[in-house]
Short mmCIF file of N, CA and C in Angstrom, two decimals:
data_model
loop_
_atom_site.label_atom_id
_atom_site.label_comp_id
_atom_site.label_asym_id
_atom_site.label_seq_id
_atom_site.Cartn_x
_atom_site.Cartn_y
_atom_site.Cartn_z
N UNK A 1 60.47 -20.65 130.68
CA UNK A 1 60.24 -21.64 131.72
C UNK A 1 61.60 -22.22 132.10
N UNK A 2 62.05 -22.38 133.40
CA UNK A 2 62.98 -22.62 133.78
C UNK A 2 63.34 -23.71 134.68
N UNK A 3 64.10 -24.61 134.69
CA UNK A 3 63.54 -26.07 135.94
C UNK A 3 63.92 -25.36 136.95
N UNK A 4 63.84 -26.50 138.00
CA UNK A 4 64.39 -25.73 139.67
C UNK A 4 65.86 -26.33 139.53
N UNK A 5 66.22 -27.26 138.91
CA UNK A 5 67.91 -27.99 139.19
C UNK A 5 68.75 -27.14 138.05
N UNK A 6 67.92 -26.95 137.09
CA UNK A 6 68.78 -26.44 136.06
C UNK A 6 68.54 -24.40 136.22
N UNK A 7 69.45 -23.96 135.70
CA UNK A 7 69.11 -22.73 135.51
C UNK A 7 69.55 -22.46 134.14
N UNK A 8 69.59 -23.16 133.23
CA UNK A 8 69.33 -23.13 131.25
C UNK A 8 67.70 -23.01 131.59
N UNK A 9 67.00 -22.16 130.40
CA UNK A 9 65.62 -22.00 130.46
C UNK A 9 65.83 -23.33 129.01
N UNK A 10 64.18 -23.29 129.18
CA UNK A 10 63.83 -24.72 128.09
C UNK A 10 62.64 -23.96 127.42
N UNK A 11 63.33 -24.08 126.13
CA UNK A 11 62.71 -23.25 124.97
C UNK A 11 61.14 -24.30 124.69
N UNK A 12 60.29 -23.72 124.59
CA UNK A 12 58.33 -24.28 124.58
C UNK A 12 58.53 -24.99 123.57
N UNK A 13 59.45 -25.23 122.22
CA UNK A 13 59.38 -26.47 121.54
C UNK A 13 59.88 -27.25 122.14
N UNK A 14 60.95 -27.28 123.01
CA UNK A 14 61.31 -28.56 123.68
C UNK A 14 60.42 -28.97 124.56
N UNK A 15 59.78 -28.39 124.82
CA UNK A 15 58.67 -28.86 125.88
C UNK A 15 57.46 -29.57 125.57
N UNK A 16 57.49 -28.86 124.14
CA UNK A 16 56.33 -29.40 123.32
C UNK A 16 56.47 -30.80 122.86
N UNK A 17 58.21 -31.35 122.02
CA UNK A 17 58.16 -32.03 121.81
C UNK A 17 58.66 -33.23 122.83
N UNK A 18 59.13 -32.81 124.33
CA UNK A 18 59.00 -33.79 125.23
C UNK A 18 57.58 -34.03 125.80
N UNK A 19 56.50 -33.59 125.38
CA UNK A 19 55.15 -33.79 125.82
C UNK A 19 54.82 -34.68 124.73
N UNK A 20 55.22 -34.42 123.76
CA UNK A 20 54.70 -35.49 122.17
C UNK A 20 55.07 -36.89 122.25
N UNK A 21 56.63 -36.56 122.93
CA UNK A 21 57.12 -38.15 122.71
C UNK A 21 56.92 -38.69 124.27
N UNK A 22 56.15 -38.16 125.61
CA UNK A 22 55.73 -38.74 126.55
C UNK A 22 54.76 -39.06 126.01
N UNK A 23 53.69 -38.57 125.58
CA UNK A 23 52.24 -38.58 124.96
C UNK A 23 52.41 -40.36 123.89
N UNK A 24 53.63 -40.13 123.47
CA UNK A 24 53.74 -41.19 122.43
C UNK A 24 54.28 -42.63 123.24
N UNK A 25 55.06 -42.52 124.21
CA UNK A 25 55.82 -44.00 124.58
C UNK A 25 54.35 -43.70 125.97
N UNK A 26 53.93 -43.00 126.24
CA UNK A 26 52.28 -43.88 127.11
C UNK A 26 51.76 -44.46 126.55
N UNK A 27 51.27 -44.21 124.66
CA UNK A 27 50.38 -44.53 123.67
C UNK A 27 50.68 -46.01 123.69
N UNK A 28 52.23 -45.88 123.32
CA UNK A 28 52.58 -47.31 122.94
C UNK A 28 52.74 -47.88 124.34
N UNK A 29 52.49 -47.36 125.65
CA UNK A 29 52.53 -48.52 126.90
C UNK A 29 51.30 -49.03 126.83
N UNK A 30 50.43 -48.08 126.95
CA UNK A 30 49.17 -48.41 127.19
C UNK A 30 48.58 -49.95 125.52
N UNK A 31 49.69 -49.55 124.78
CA UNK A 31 49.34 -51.04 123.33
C UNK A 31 49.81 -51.87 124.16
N UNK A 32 50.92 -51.54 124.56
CA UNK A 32 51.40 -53.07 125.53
C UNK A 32 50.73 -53.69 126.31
N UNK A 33 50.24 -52.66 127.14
CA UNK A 33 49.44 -53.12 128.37
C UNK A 33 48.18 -54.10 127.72
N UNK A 34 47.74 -53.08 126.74
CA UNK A 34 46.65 -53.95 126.26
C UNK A 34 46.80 -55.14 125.75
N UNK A 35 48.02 -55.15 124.74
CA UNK A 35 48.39 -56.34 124.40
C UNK A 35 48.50 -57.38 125.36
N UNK A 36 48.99 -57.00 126.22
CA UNK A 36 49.51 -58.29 127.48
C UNK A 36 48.29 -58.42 128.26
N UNK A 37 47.27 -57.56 128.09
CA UNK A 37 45.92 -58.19 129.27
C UNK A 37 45.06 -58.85 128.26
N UNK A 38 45.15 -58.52 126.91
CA UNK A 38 44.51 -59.44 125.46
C UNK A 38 45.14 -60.59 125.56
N UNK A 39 46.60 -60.93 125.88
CA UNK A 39 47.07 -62.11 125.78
C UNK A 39 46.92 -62.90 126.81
N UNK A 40 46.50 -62.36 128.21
CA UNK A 40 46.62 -63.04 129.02
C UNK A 40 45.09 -63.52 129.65
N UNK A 41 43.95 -62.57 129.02
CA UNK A 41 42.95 -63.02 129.17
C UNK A 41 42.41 -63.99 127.88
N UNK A 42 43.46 -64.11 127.11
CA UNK A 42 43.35 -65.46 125.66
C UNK A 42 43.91 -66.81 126.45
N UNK A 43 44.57 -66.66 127.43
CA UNK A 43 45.52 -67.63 128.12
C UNK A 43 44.33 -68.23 129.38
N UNK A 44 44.05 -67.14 130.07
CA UNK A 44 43.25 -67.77 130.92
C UNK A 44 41.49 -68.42 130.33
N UNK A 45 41.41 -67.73 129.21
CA UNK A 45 39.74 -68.38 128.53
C UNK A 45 40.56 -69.93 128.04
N UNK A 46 41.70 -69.97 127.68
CA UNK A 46 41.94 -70.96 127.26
C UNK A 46 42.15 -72.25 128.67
N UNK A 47 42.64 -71.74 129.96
CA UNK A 47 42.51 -72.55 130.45
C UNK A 47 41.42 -72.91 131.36
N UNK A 48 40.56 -71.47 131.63
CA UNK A 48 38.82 -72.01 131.40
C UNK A 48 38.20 -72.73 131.14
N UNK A 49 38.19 -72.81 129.85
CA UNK A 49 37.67 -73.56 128.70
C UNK A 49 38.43 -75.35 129.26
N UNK A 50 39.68 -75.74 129.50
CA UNK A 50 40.13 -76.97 129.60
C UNK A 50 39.57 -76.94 130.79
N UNK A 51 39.35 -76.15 132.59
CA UNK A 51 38.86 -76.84 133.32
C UNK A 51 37.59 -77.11 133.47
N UNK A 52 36.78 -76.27 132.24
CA UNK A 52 35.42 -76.36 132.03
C UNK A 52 35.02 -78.19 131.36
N UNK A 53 36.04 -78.10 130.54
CA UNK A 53 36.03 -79.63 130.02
C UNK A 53 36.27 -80.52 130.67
N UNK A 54 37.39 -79.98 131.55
CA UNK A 54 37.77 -81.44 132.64
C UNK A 54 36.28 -81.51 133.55
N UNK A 55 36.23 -80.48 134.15
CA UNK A 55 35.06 -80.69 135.19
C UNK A 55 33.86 -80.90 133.81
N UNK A 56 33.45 -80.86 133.09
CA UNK A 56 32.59 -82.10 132.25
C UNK A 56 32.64 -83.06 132.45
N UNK A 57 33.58 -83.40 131.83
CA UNK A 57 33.95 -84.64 131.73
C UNK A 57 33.96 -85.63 133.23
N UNK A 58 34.43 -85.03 134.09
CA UNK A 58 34.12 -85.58 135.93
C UNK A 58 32.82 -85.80 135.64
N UNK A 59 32.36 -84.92 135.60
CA UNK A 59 30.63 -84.89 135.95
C UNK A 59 29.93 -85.84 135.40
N UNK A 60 30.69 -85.95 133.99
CA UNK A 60 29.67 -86.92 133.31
C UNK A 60 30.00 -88.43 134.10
N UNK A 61 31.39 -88.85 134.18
CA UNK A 61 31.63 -89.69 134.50
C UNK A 61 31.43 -89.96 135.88
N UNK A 62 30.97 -89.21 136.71
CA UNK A 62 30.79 -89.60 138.18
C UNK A 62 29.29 -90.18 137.81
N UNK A 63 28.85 -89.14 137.41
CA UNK A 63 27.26 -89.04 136.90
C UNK A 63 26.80 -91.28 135.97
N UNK A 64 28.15 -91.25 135.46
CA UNK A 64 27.64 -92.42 135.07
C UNK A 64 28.09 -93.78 136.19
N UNK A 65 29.02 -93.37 136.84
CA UNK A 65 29.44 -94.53 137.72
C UNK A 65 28.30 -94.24 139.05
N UNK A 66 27.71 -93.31 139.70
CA UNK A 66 26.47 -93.44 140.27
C UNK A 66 25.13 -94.08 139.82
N UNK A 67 25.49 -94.05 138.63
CA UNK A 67 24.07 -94.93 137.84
C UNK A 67 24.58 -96.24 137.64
N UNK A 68 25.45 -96.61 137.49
CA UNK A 68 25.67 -98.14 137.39
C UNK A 68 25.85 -98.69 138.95
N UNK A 69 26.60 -97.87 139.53
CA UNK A 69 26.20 -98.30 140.90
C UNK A 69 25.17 -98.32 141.60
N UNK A 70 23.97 -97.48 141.30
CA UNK A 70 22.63 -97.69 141.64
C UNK A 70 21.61 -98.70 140.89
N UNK A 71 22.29 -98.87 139.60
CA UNK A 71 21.65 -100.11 139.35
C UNK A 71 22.30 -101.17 139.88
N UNK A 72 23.54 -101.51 140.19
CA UNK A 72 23.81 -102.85 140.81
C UNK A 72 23.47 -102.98 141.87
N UNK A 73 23.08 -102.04 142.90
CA UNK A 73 22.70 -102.25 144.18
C UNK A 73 21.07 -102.89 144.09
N UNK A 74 20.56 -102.41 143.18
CA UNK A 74 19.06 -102.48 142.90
C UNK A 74 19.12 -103.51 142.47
N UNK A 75 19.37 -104.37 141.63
CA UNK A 75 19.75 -105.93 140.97
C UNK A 75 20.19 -106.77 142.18
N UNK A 76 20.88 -106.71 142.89
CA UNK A 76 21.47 -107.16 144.27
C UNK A 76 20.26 -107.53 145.30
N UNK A 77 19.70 -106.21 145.25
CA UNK A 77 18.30 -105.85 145.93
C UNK A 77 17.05 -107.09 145.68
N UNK A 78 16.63 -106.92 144.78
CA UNK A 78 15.96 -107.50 143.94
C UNK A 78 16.23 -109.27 143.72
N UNK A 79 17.70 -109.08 143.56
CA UNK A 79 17.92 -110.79 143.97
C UNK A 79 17.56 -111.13 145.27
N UNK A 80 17.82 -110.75 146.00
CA UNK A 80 17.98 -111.13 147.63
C UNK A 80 16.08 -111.54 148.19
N UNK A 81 15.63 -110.17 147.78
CA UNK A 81 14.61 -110.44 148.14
C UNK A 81 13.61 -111.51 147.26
N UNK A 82 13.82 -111.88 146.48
CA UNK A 82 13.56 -112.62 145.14
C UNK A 82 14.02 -114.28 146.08
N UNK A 83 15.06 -114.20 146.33
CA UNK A 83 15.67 -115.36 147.29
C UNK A 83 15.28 -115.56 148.30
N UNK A 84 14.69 -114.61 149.47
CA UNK A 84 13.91 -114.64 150.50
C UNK A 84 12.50 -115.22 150.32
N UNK A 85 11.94 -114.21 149.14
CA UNK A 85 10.36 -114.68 148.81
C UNK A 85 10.77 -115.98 148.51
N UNK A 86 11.27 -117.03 147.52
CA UNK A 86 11.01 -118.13 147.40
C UNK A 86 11.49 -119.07 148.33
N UNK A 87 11.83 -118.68 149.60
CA UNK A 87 12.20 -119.79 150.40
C UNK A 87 10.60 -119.57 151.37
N UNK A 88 10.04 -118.30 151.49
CA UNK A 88 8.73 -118.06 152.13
C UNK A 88 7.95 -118.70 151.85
N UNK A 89 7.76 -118.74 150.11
CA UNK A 89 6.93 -119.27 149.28
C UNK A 89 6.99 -120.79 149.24
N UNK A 90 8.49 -121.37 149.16
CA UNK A 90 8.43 -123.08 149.68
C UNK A 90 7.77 -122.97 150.72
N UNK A 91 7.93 -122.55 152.14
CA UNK A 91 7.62 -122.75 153.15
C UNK A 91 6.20 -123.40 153.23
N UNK A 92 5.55 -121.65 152.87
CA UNK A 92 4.17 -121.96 152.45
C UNK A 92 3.39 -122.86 151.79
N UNK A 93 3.94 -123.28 150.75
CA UNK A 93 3.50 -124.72 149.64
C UNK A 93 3.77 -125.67 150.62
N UNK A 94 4.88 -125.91 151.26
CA UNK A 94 5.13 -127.19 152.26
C UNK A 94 3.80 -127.53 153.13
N UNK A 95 3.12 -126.59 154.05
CA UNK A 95 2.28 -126.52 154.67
C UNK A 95 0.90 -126.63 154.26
N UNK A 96 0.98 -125.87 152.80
CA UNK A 96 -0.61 -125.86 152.19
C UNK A 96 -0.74 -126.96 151.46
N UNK A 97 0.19 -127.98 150.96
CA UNK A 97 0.07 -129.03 149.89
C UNK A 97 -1.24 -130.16 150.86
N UNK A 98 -1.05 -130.02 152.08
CA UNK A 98 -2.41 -131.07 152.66
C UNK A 98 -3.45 -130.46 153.83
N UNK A 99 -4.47 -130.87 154.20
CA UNK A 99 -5.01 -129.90 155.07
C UNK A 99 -4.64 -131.01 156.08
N UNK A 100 -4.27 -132.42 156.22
CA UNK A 100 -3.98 -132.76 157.14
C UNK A 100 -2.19 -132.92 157.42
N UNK A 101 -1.85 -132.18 159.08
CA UNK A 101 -0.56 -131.90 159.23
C UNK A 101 0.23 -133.13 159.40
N UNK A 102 -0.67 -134.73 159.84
CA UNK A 102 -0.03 -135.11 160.36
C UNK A 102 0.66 -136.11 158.81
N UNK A 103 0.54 -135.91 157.82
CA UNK A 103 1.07 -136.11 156.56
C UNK A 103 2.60 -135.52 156.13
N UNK A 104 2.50 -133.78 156.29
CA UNK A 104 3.33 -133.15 156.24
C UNK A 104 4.60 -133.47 157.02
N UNK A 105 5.80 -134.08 156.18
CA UNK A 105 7.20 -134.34 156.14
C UNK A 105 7.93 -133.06 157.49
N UNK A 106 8.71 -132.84 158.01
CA UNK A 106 9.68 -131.67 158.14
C UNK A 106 10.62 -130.97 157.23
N UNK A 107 10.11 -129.54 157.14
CA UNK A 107 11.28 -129.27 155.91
C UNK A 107 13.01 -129.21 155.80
N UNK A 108 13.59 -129.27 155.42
CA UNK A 108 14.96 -128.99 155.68
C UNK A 108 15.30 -127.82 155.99
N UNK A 109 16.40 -127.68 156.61
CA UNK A 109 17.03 -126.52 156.98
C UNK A 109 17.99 -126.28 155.75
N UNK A 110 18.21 -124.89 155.94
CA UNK A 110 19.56 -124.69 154.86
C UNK A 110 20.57 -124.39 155.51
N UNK A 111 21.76 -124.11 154.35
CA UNK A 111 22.77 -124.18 155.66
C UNK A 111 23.41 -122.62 156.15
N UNK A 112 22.19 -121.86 155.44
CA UNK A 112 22.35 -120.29 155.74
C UNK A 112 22.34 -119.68 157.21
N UNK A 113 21.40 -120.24 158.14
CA UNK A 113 20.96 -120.15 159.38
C UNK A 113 20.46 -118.35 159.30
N UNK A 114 19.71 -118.21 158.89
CA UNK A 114 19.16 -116.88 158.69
C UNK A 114 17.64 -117.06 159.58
N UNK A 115 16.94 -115.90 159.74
CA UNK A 115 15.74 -115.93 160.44
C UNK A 115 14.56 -116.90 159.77
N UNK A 116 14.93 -117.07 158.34
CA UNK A 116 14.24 -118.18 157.30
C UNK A 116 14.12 -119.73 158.27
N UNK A 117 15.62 -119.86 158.61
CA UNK A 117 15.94 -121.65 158.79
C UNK A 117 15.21 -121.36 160.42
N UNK A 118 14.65 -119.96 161.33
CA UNK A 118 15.03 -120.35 162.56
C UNK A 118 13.01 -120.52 162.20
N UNK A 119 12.22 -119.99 160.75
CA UNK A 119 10.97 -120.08 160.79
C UNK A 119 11.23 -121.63 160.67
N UNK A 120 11.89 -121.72 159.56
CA UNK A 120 11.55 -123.80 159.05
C UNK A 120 11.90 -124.22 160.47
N UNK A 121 12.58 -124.35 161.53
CA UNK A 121 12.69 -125.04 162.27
C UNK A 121 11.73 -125.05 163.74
N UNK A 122 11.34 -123.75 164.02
CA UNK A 122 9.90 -123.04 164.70
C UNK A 122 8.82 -124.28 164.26
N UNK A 123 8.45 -124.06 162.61
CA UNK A 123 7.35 -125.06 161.93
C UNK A 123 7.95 -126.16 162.25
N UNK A 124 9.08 -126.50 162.02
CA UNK A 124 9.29 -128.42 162.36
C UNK A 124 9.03 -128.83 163.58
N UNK A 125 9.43 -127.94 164.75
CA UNK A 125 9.11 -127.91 166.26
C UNK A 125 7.33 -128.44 166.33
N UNK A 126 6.89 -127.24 165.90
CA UNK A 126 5.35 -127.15 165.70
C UNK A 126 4.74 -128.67 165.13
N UNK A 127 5.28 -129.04 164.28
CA UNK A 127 4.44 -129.92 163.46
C UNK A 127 4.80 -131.43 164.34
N UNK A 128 6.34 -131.35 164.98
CA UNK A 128 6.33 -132.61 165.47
C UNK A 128 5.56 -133.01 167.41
N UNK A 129 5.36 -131.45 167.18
CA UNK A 129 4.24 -131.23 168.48
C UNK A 129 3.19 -131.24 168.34
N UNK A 130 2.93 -130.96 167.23
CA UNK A 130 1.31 -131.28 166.92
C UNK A 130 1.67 -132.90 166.39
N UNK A 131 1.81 -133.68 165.84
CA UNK A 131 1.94 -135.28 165.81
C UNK A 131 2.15 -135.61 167.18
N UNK A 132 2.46 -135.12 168.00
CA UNK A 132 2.79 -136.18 169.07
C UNK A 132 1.35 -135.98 170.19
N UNK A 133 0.93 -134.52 170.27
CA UNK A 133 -0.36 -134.49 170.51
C UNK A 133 -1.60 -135.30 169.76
N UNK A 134 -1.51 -135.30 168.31
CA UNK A 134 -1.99 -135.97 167.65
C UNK A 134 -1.95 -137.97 168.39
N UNK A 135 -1.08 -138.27 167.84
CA UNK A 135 -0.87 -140.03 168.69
C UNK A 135 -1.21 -139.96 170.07
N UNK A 136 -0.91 -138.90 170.87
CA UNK A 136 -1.88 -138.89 171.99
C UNK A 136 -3.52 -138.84 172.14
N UNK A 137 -3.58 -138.35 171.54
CA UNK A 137 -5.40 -138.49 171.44
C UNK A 137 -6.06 -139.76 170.43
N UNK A 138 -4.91 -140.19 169.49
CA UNK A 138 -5.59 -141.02 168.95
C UNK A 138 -5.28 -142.30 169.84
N UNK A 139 -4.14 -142.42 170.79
CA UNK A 139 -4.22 -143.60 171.74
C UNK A 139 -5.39 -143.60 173.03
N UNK A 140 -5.55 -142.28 173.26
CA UNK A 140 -6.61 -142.21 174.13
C UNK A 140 -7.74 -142.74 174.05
N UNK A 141 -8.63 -141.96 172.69
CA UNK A 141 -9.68 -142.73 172.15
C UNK A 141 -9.60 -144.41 171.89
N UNK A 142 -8.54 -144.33 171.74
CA UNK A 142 -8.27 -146.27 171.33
C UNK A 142 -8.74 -146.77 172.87
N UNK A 143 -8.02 -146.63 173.43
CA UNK A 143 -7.83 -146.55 174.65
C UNK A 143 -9.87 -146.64 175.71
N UNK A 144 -10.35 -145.64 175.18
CA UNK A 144 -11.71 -145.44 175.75
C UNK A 144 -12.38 -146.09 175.29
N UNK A 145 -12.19 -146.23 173.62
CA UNK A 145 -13.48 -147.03 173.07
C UNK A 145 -13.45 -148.56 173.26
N UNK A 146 -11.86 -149.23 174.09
CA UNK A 146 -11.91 -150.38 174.97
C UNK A 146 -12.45 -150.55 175.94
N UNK A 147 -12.30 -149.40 176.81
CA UNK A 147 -13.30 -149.70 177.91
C UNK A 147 -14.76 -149.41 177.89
N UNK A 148 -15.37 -148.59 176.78
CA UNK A 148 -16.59 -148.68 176.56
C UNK A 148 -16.88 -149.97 176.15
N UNK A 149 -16.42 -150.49 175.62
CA UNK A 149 -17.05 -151.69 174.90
C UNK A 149 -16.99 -153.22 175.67
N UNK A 150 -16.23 -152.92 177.17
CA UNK A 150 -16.11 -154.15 177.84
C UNK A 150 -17.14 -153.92 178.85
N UNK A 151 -17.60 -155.29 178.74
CA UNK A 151 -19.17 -155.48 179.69
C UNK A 151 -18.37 -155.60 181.38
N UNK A 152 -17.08 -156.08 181.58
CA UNK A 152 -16.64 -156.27 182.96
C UNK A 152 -15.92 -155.09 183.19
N UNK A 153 -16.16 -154.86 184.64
CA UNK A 153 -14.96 -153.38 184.91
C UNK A 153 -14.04 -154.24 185.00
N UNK A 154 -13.09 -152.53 184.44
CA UNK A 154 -11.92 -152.45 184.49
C UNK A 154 -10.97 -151.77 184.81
N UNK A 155 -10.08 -151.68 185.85
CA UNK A 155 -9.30 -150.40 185.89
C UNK A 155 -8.02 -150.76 185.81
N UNK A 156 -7.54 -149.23 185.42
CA UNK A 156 -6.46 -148.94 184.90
C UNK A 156 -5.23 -148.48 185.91
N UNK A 157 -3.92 -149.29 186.60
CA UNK A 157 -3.36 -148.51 187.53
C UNK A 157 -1.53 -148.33 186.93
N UNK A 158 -0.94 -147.23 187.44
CA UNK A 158 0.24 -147.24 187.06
C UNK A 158 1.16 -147.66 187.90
N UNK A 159 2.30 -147.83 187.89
CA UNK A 159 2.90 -148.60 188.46
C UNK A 159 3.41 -148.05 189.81
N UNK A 160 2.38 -147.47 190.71
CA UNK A 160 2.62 -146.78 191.71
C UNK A 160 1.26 -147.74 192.43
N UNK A 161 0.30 -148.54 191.38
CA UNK A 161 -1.04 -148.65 192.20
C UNK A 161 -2.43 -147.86 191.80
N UNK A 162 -1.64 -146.37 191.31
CA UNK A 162 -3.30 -145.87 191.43
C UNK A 162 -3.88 -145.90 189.85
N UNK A 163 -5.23 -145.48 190.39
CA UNK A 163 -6.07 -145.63 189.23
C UNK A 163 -5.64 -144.64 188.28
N UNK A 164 -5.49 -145.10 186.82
CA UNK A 164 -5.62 -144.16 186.21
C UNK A 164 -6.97 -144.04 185.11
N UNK A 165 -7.32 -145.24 184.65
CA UNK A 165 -9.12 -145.38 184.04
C UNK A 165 -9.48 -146.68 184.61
N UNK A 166 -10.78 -146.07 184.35
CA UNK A 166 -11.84 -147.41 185.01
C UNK A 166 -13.08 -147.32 184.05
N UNK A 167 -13.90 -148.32 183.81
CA UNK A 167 -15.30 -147.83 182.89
C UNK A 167 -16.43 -148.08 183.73
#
């Protein structure tokens, strides 16, 4: 066997034993190779493994700051409306403590001015309109059961002249 550059022939042990010792430094590439994809897939499980822990560890901790934040919103919640109901609930007691209105005080306002103070002040409107209707009818009747009870007529004129009662 003879190369094409050389024209020395190459005796079949040399050939043999340049096939042995190619055969041998592949053997040992291919340990390397392995070695270095063993080491480098030990390198990457290892940093796997830490972003597996980090992202745990996120998780847990997001996982717990969503729960404390959903309970404080809910506590918050819970106050507020807790604070609403008992200003409803005064309201209500204010009104139900007599069946007669014209007893019932005006409640105070607070100094929140929320749709609460614009009900208390709606009801104070109300109640001092119903009293004043109230003293109107009870001056009326006052008023009639005088002239029922007088044997002479009488009429009533305003300061224009005209009549306003007569019996």
């Amino acid at each position: 066997v003879t190369l094409a550059s050389s024209s020395a022939p190459i005796a079949p042990g040399d050939l043999l034993r340049t096939g042995q010792r190619l055969a041998g430094q592949r053997e040992n590439l291919q340990k390397a190779i392995s070695t270095l994809v063993k080491r480098e897939e030990q390198r990457f499980s290892a940093k796997l493994s830490e972003v597996e822990a980090s992202t745990t560890s996120t998780a847990r901790a997001t996982t717990g700051v969503t729960v404390v934040s959903v309970a404080i919103v809910l506590i918050l919640v819970w106050i507020l409306l807790r604070s609403i109901l008992q200003r409803v609930q005064s309201l209500s007691n204010h009104f139900a403590a007599t069946q007669d209105l014209s007893c019932v005080e005006p409640m105070p306002t607070s100094a929140v001015a929320d749709e609460l103070d614009l009900l208390v002040e709606a009801s104070n409107r109300m109640l001092r309109g119903f009293r004043e209707s109230r003293r109107h009818l009870v001056e009326k009747e006052f008023v009639d059961s005088i002239l029922q009870s007088l044997r002479d007529s009488l009429l009533v004129l305003d300061r224009h002249g005209r009549i306003l009662r007569s019996n």
